[in-house]
Coordinates of N, CA and C in Angstrom, one line a residue:
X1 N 8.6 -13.0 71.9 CA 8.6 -14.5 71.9 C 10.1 -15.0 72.2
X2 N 10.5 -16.1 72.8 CA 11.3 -16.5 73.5 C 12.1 -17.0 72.3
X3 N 13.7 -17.4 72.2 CA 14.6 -17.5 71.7 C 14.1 -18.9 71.0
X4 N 14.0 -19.7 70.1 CA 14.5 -21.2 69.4 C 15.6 -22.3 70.9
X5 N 16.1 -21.3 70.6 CA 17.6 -21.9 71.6 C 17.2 -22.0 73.0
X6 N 16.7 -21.1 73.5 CA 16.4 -20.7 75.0 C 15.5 -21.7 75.1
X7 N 14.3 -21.8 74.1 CA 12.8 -22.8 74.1 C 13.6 -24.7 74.6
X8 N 14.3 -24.5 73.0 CA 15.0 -26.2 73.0 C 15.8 -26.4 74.5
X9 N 16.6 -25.4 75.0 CA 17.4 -26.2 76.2 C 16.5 -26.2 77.6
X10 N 15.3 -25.6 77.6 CA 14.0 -25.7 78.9 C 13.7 -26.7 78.3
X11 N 13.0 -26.8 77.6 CA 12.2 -28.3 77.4 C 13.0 -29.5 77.3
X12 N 14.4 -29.5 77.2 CA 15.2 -30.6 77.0 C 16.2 -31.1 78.3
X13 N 15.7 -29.9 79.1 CA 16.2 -29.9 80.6 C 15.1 -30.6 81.5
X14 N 13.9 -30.5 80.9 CA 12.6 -30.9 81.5 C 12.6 -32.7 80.9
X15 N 12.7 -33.0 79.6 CA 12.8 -34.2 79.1 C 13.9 -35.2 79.8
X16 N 15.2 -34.4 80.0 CA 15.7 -35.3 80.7 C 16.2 -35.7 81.9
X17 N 14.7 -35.1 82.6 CA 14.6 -35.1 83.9 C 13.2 -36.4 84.3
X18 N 12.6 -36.5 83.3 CA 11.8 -37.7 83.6 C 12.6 -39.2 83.9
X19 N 11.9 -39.6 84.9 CA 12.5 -40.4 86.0 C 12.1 -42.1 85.1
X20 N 13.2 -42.8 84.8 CA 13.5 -44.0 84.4 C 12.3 -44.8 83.8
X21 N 11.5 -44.6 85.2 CA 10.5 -46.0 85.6 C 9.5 -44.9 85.1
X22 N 9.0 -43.5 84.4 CA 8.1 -42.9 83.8 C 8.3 -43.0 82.4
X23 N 9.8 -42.9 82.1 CA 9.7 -42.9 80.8 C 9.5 -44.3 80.0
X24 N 9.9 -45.6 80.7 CA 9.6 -46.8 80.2 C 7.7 -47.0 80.0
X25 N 6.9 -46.1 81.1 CA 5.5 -46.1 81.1 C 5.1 -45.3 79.6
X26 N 5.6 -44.2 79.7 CA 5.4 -43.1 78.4 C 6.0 -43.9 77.4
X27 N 6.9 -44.6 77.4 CA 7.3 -44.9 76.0 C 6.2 -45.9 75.1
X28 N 6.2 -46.5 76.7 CA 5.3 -48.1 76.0 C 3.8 -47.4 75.5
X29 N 2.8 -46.6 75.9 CA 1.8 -46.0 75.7 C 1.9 -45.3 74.4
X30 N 3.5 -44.7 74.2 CA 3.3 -44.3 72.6 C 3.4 -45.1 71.9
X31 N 4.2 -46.1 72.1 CA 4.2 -47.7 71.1 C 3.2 -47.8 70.4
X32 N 2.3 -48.3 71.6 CA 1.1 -48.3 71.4 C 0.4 -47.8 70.7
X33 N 0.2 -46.5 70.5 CA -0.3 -45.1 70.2 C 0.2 -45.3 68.7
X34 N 1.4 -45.6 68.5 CA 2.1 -45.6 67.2 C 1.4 -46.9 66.3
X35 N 1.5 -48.0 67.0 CA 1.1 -48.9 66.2 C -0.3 -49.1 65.8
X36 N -1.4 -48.8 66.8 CA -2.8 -48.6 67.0 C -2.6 -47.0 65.7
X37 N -2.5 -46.3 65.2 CA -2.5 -45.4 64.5 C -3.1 -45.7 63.1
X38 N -3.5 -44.6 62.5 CA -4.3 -45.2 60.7 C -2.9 -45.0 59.8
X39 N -1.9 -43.8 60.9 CA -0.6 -43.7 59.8 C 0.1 -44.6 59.7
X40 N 0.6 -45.0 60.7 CA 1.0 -46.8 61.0 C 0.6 -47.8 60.2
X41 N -0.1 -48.3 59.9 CA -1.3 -49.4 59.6 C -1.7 -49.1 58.0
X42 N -1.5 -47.7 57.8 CA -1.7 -47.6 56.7 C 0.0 -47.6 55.3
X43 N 0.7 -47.3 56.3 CA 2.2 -47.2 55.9 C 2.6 -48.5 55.5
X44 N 3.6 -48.1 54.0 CA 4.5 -49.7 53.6 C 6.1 -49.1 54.2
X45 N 6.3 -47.7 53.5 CA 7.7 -47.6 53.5 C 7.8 -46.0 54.9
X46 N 8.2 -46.7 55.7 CA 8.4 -45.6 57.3 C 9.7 -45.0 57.3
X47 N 9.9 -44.1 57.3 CA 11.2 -43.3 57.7 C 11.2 -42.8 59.2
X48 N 11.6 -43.5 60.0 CA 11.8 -43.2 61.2 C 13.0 -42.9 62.0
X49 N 13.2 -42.1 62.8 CA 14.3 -41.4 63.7 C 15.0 -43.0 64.4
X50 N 16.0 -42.9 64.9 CA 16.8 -44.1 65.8 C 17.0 -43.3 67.0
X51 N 15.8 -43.6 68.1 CA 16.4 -42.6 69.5 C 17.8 -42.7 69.7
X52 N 17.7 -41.6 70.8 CA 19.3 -41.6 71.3 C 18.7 -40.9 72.3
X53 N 19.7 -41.2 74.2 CA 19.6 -40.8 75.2 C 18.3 -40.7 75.1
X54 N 17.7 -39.2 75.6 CA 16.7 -38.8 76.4 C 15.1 -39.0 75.4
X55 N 15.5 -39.6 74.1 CA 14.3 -39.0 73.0 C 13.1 -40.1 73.4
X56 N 12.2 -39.9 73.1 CA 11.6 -41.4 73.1 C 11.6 -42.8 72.0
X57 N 11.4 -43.8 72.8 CA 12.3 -45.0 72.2 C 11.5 -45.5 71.0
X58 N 12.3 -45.6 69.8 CA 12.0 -45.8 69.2 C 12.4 -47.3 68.2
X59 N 12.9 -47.7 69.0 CA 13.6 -49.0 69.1 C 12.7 -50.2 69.0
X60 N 11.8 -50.0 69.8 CA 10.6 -51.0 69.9 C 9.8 -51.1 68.5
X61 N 9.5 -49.3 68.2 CA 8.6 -49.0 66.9 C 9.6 -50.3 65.8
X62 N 10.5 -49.2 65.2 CA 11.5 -50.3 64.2 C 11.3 -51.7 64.2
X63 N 11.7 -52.4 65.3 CA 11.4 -54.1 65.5 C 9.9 -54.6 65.1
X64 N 9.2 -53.6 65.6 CA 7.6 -54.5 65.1 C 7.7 -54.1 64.2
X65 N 7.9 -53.0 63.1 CA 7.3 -52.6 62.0 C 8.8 -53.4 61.2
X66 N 9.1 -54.0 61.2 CA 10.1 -54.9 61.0 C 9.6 -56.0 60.6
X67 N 8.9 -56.4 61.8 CA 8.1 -58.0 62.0 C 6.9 -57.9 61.2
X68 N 6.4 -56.5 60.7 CA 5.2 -56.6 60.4 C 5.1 -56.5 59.1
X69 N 6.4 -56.9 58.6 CA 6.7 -56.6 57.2 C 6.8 -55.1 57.1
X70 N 6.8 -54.4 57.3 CA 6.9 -53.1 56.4 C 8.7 -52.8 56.2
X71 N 8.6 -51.7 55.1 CA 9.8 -51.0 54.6 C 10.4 -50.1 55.5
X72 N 11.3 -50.2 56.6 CA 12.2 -49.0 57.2 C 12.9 -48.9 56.8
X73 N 13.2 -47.1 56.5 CA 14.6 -46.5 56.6 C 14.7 -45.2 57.5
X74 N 15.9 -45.2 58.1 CA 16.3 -44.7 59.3 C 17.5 -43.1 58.7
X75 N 17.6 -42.5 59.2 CA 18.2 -41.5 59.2 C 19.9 -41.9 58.8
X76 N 20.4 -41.8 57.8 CA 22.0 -41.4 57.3 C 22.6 -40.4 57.3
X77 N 23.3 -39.8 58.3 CA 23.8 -38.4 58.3 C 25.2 -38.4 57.0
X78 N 25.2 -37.6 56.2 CA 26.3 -37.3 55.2 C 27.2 -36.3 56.1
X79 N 26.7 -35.5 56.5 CA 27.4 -34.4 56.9 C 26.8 -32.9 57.0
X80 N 26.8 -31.8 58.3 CA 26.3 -30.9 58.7 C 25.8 -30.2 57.4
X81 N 26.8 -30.0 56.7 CA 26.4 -29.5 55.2 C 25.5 -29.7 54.3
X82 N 25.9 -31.3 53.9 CA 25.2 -32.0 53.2 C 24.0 -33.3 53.8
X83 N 23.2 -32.5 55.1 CA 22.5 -33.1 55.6 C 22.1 -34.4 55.8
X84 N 21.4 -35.5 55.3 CA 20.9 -37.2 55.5 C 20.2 -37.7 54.8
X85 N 19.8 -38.7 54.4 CA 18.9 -39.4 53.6 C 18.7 -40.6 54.1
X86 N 17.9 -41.1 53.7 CA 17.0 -42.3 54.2 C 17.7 -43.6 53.6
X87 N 18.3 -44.5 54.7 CA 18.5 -45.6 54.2 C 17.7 -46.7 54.9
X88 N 17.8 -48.2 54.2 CA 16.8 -49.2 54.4 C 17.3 -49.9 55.0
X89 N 17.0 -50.2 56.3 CA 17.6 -51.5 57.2 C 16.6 -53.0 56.8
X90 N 17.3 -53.9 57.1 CA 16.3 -55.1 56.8 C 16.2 -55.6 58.8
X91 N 17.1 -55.4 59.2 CA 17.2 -55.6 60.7 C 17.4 -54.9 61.8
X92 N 17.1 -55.2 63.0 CA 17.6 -53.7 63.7 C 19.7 -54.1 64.2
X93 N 19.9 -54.7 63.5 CA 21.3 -55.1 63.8 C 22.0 -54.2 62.6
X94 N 21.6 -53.9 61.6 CA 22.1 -53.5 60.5 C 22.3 -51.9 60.9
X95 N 22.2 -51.8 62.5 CA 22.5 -50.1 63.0 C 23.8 -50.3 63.8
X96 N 24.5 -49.0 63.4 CA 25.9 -49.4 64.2 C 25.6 -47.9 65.0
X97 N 26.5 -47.5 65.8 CA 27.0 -46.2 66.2 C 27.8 -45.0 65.1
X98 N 27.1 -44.1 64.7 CA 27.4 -43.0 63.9 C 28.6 -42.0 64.5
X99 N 28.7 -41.2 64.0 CA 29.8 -40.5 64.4 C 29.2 -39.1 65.3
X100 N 28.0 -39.3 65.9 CA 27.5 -38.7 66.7 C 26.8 -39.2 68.0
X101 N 27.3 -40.9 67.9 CA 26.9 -42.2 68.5 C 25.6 -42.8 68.5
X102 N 24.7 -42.0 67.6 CA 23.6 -42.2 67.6 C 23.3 -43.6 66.5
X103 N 22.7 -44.5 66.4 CA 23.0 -45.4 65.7 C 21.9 -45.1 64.1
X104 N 23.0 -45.6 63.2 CA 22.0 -45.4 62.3 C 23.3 -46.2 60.9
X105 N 22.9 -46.8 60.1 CA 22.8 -47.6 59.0 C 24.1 -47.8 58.2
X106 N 24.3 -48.6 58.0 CA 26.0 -48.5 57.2 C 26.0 -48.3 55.6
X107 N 27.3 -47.7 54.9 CA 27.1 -46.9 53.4 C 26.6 -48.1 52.8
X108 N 26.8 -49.1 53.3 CA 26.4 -50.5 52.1 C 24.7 -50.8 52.4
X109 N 23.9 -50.2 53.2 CA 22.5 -49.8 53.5 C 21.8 -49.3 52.2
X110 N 21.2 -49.5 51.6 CA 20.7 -49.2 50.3 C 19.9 -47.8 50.5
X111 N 20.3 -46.6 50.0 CA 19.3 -45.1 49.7 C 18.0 -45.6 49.2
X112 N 17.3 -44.8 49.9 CA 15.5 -44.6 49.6 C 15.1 -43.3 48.8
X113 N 14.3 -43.8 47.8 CA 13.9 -42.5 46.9 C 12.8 -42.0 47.9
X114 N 13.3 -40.7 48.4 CA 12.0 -39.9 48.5 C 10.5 -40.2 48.4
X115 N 10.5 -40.0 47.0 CA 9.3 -40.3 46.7 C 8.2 -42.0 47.5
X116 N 9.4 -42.7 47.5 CA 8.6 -44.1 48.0 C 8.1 -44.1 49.2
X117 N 8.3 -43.1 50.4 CA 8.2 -43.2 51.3 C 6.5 -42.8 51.5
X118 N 6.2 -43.0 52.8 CA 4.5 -42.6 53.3 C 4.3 -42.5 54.5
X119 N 5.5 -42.2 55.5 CA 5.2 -41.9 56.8 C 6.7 -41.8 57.2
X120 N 6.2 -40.4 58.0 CA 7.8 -40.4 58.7 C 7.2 -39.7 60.1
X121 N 8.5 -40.3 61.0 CA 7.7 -40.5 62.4 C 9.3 -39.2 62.6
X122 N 9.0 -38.2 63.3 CA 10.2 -37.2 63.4 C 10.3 -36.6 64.7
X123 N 11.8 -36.4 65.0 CA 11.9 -36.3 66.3 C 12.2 -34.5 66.8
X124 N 12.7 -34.2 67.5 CA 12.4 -32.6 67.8 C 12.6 -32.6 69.5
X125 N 12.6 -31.5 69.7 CA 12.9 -30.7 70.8 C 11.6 -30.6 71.4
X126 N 11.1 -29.6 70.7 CA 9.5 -29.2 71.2 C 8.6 -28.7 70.1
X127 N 7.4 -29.3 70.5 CA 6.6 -28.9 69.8 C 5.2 -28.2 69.5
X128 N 4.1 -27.6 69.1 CA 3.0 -27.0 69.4 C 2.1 -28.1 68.4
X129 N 0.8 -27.9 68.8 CA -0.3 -28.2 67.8 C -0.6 -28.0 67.1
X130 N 0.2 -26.6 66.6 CA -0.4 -26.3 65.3 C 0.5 -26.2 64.3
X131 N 1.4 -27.3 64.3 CA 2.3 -28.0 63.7 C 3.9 -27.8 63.3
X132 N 4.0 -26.8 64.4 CA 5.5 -26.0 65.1 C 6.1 -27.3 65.6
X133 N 7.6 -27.0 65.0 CA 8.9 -28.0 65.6 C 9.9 -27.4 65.8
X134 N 10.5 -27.6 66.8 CA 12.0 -27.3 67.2 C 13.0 -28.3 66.8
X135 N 13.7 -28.5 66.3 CA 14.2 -29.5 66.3 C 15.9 -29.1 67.2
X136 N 16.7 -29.8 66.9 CA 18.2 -29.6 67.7 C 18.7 -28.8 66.8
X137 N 18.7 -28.5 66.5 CA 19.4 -27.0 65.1 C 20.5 -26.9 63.8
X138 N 20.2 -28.5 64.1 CA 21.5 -28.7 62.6 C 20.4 -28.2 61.3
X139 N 18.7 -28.2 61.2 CA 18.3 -28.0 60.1 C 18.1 -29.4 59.1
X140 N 18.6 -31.1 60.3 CA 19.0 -32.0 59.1 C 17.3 -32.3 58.4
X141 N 16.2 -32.3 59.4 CA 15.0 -32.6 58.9 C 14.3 -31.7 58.1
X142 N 14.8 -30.6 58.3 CA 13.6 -29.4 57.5 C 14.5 -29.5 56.6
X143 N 15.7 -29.6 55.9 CA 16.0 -30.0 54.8 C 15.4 -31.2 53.9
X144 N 15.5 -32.6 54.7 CA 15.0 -33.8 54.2 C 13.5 -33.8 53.8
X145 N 12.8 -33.1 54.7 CA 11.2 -33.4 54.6 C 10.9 -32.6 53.0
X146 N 11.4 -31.7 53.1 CA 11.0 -30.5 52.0 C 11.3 -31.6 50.6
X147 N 11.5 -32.9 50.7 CA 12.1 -34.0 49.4 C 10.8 -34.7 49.1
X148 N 10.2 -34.6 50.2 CA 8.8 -36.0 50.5 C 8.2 -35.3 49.3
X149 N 6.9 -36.1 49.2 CA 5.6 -35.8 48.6 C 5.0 -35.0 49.5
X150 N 4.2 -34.1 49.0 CA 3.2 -33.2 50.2 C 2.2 -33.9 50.8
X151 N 1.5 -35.4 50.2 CA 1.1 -35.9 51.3 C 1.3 -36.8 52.2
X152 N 2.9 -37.0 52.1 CA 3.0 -38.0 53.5 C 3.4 -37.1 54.9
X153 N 2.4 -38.1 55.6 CA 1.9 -37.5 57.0 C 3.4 -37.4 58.1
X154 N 3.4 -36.2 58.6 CA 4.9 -35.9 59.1 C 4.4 -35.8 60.6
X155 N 4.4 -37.2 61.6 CA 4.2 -37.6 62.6 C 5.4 -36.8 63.6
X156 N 5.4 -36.2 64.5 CA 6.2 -36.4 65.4 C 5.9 -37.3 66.5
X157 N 7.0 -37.7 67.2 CA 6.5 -39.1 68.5 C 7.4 -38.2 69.4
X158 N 6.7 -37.5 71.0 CA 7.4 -37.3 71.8 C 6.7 -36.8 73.2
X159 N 7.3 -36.8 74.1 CA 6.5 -36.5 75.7 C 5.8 -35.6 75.6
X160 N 4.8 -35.8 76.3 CA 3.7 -34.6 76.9 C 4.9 -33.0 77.3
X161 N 6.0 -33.6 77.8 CA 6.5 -32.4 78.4 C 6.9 -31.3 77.5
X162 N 7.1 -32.0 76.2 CA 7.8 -31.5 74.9 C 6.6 -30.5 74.0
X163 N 5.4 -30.1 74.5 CA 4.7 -29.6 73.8 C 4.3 -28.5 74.4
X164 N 4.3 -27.8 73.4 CA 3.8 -25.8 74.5 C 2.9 -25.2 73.3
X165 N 2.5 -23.8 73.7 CA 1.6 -23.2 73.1 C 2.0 -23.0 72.0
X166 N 3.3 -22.4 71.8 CA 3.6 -21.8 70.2 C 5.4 -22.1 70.5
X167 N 5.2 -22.7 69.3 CA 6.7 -22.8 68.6 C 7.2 -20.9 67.7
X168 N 7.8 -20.6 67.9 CA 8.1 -19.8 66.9 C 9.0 -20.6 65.5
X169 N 8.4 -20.2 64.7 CA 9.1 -20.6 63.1 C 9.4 -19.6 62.5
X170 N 10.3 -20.2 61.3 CA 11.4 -19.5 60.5 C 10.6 -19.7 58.8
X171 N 10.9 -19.3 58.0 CA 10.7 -19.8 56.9 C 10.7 -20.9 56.2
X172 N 12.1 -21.0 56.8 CA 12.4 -22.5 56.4 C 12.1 -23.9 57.2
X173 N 11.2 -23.7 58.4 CA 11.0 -24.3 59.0 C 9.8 -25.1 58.6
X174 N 9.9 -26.7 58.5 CA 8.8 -27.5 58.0 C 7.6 -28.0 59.0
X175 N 6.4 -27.9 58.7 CA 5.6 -27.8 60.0 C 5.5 -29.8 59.9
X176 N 5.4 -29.9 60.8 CA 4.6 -31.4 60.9 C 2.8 -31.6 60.8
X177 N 2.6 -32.5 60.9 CA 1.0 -33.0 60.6 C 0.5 -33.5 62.0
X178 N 1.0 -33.7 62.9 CA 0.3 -34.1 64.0 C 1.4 -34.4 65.3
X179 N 1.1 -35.1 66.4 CA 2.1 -35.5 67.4 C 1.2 -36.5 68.1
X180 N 2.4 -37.7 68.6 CA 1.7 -39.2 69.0 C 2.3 -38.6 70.5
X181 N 1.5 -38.6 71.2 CA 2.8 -38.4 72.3 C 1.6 -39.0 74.2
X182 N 2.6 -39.0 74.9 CA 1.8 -39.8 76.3 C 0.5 -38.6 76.6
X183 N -0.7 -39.5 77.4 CA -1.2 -38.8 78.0 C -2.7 -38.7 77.3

C-alpha cells in the first residue's frame, strides 16, 4: 500500500490543478450539498475548517450558517504540539490571517466546550468511503475530534478528485462519517 505522504502529494497535485472556472462550479454545488444536508439543518453549534488556497471554499458555508443563526467555531491553532480548539466567531470579519496565513479567530474569540458542538465539517487531503482521511500531517484533527461526543457526525467537504479506494490508517487515525463532495 502506497505511502500517507506519497497518497497526500498525488492528490494534492491533482486538486490544485483544477481550473478556476471548475472549481467555482464544484464549490457552489457543494454549498449546496452542504446546506440542503440533514447534518446542516439539523446542527446549532458547527465547527468548521476556514479554506485556504486549493481546499474547497468554505467561506460561503460560514456566512449562511452565520445568517442562519447558527453557532460557528472555526479552527484555533495553539501550536504543532499543543494542537487547536474551537473558537466562536460571531462574523466572518472576526478572522484575521494566522501564522500559517490561513485565517482563523483572535485569542479574545471565546473557546468552545467540546461537548456543545454537533457537526464538524473537516478538511483533508484524501479520502475513501469507508471513512479513511488523510489529512496534511500535523495530526491537528485526529487529535481534536477524539474531544467530540461519539455522535457528532464528522463530515468531510471536498472534490471528487480527493477520493480513492482506500486510505491507509494508523491507529490514531480518526475515521470520518461521510463526505459532501461534487458530482
Amino acid at each position: 500500500m502506497e505511502d500517507k505522504k506519497i497518497i497526500r502529494e498525488k492528490i494534492l497535485k491533482i486538486r490544485d490543478g483544477i481550473s478556476t472556472d471548475e472549481r467555482k462550479k464544484y464549490d457552489e454545488e457543494i454549498f449546496n450539498k452542504v446546506i440542503k444536508s440533514e447534518y446542516y439543518k439539523e446542527a446549532k453549534n458547527i465547527f468548521i475548517f476556514v479554506s485556504y488556497k486549493t481546499e474547497v471554499d468554505t467561506h460561503k458555508i460560514i456566512k449562511k450558517a452565520l445568517e442562519d443563526g447558527k453557532t460557528i467555531c472555526v479552527p484555533k491553532v495553539i501550536s504543532k504540539k499543543d494542537g487547536m480548539y474551537g473558537a466562536k466567531i460571531n462574523k466572518f470579519s472576526d478572522l484575521k490571517p494566522g501564522k500559517y496565513g490561513i485565517l482563523e479567530p483572535g485569542i479574545e474569540n471565546e473557546k468552545v466546550n467540546e461537548q456543545d458542538i454537533d457537526l464538524v465539517l473537516v478538511p483533508g487531503a484524501v479520502f475513501d468511503m469507508q471513512g479513511g482521511r488523510i489529512g496534511y500531517g500535523g495530526g491537528f484533527y485526529d487529535r481534536f475530534l477524539v474531544k467530540l461526543r461519539e455522535d457528532v457526525p464528522k463530515i468531510a467537504i471536498a472534490y471528487n478528485v480527493q477520493i480513492i479506494d482506500k486510505v491507509p490508517m494508523d491507529e490514531l487515525d480518526v475515521k470520518i462519517d461521510g463526505i459532501i463532495y461534487n458530482g
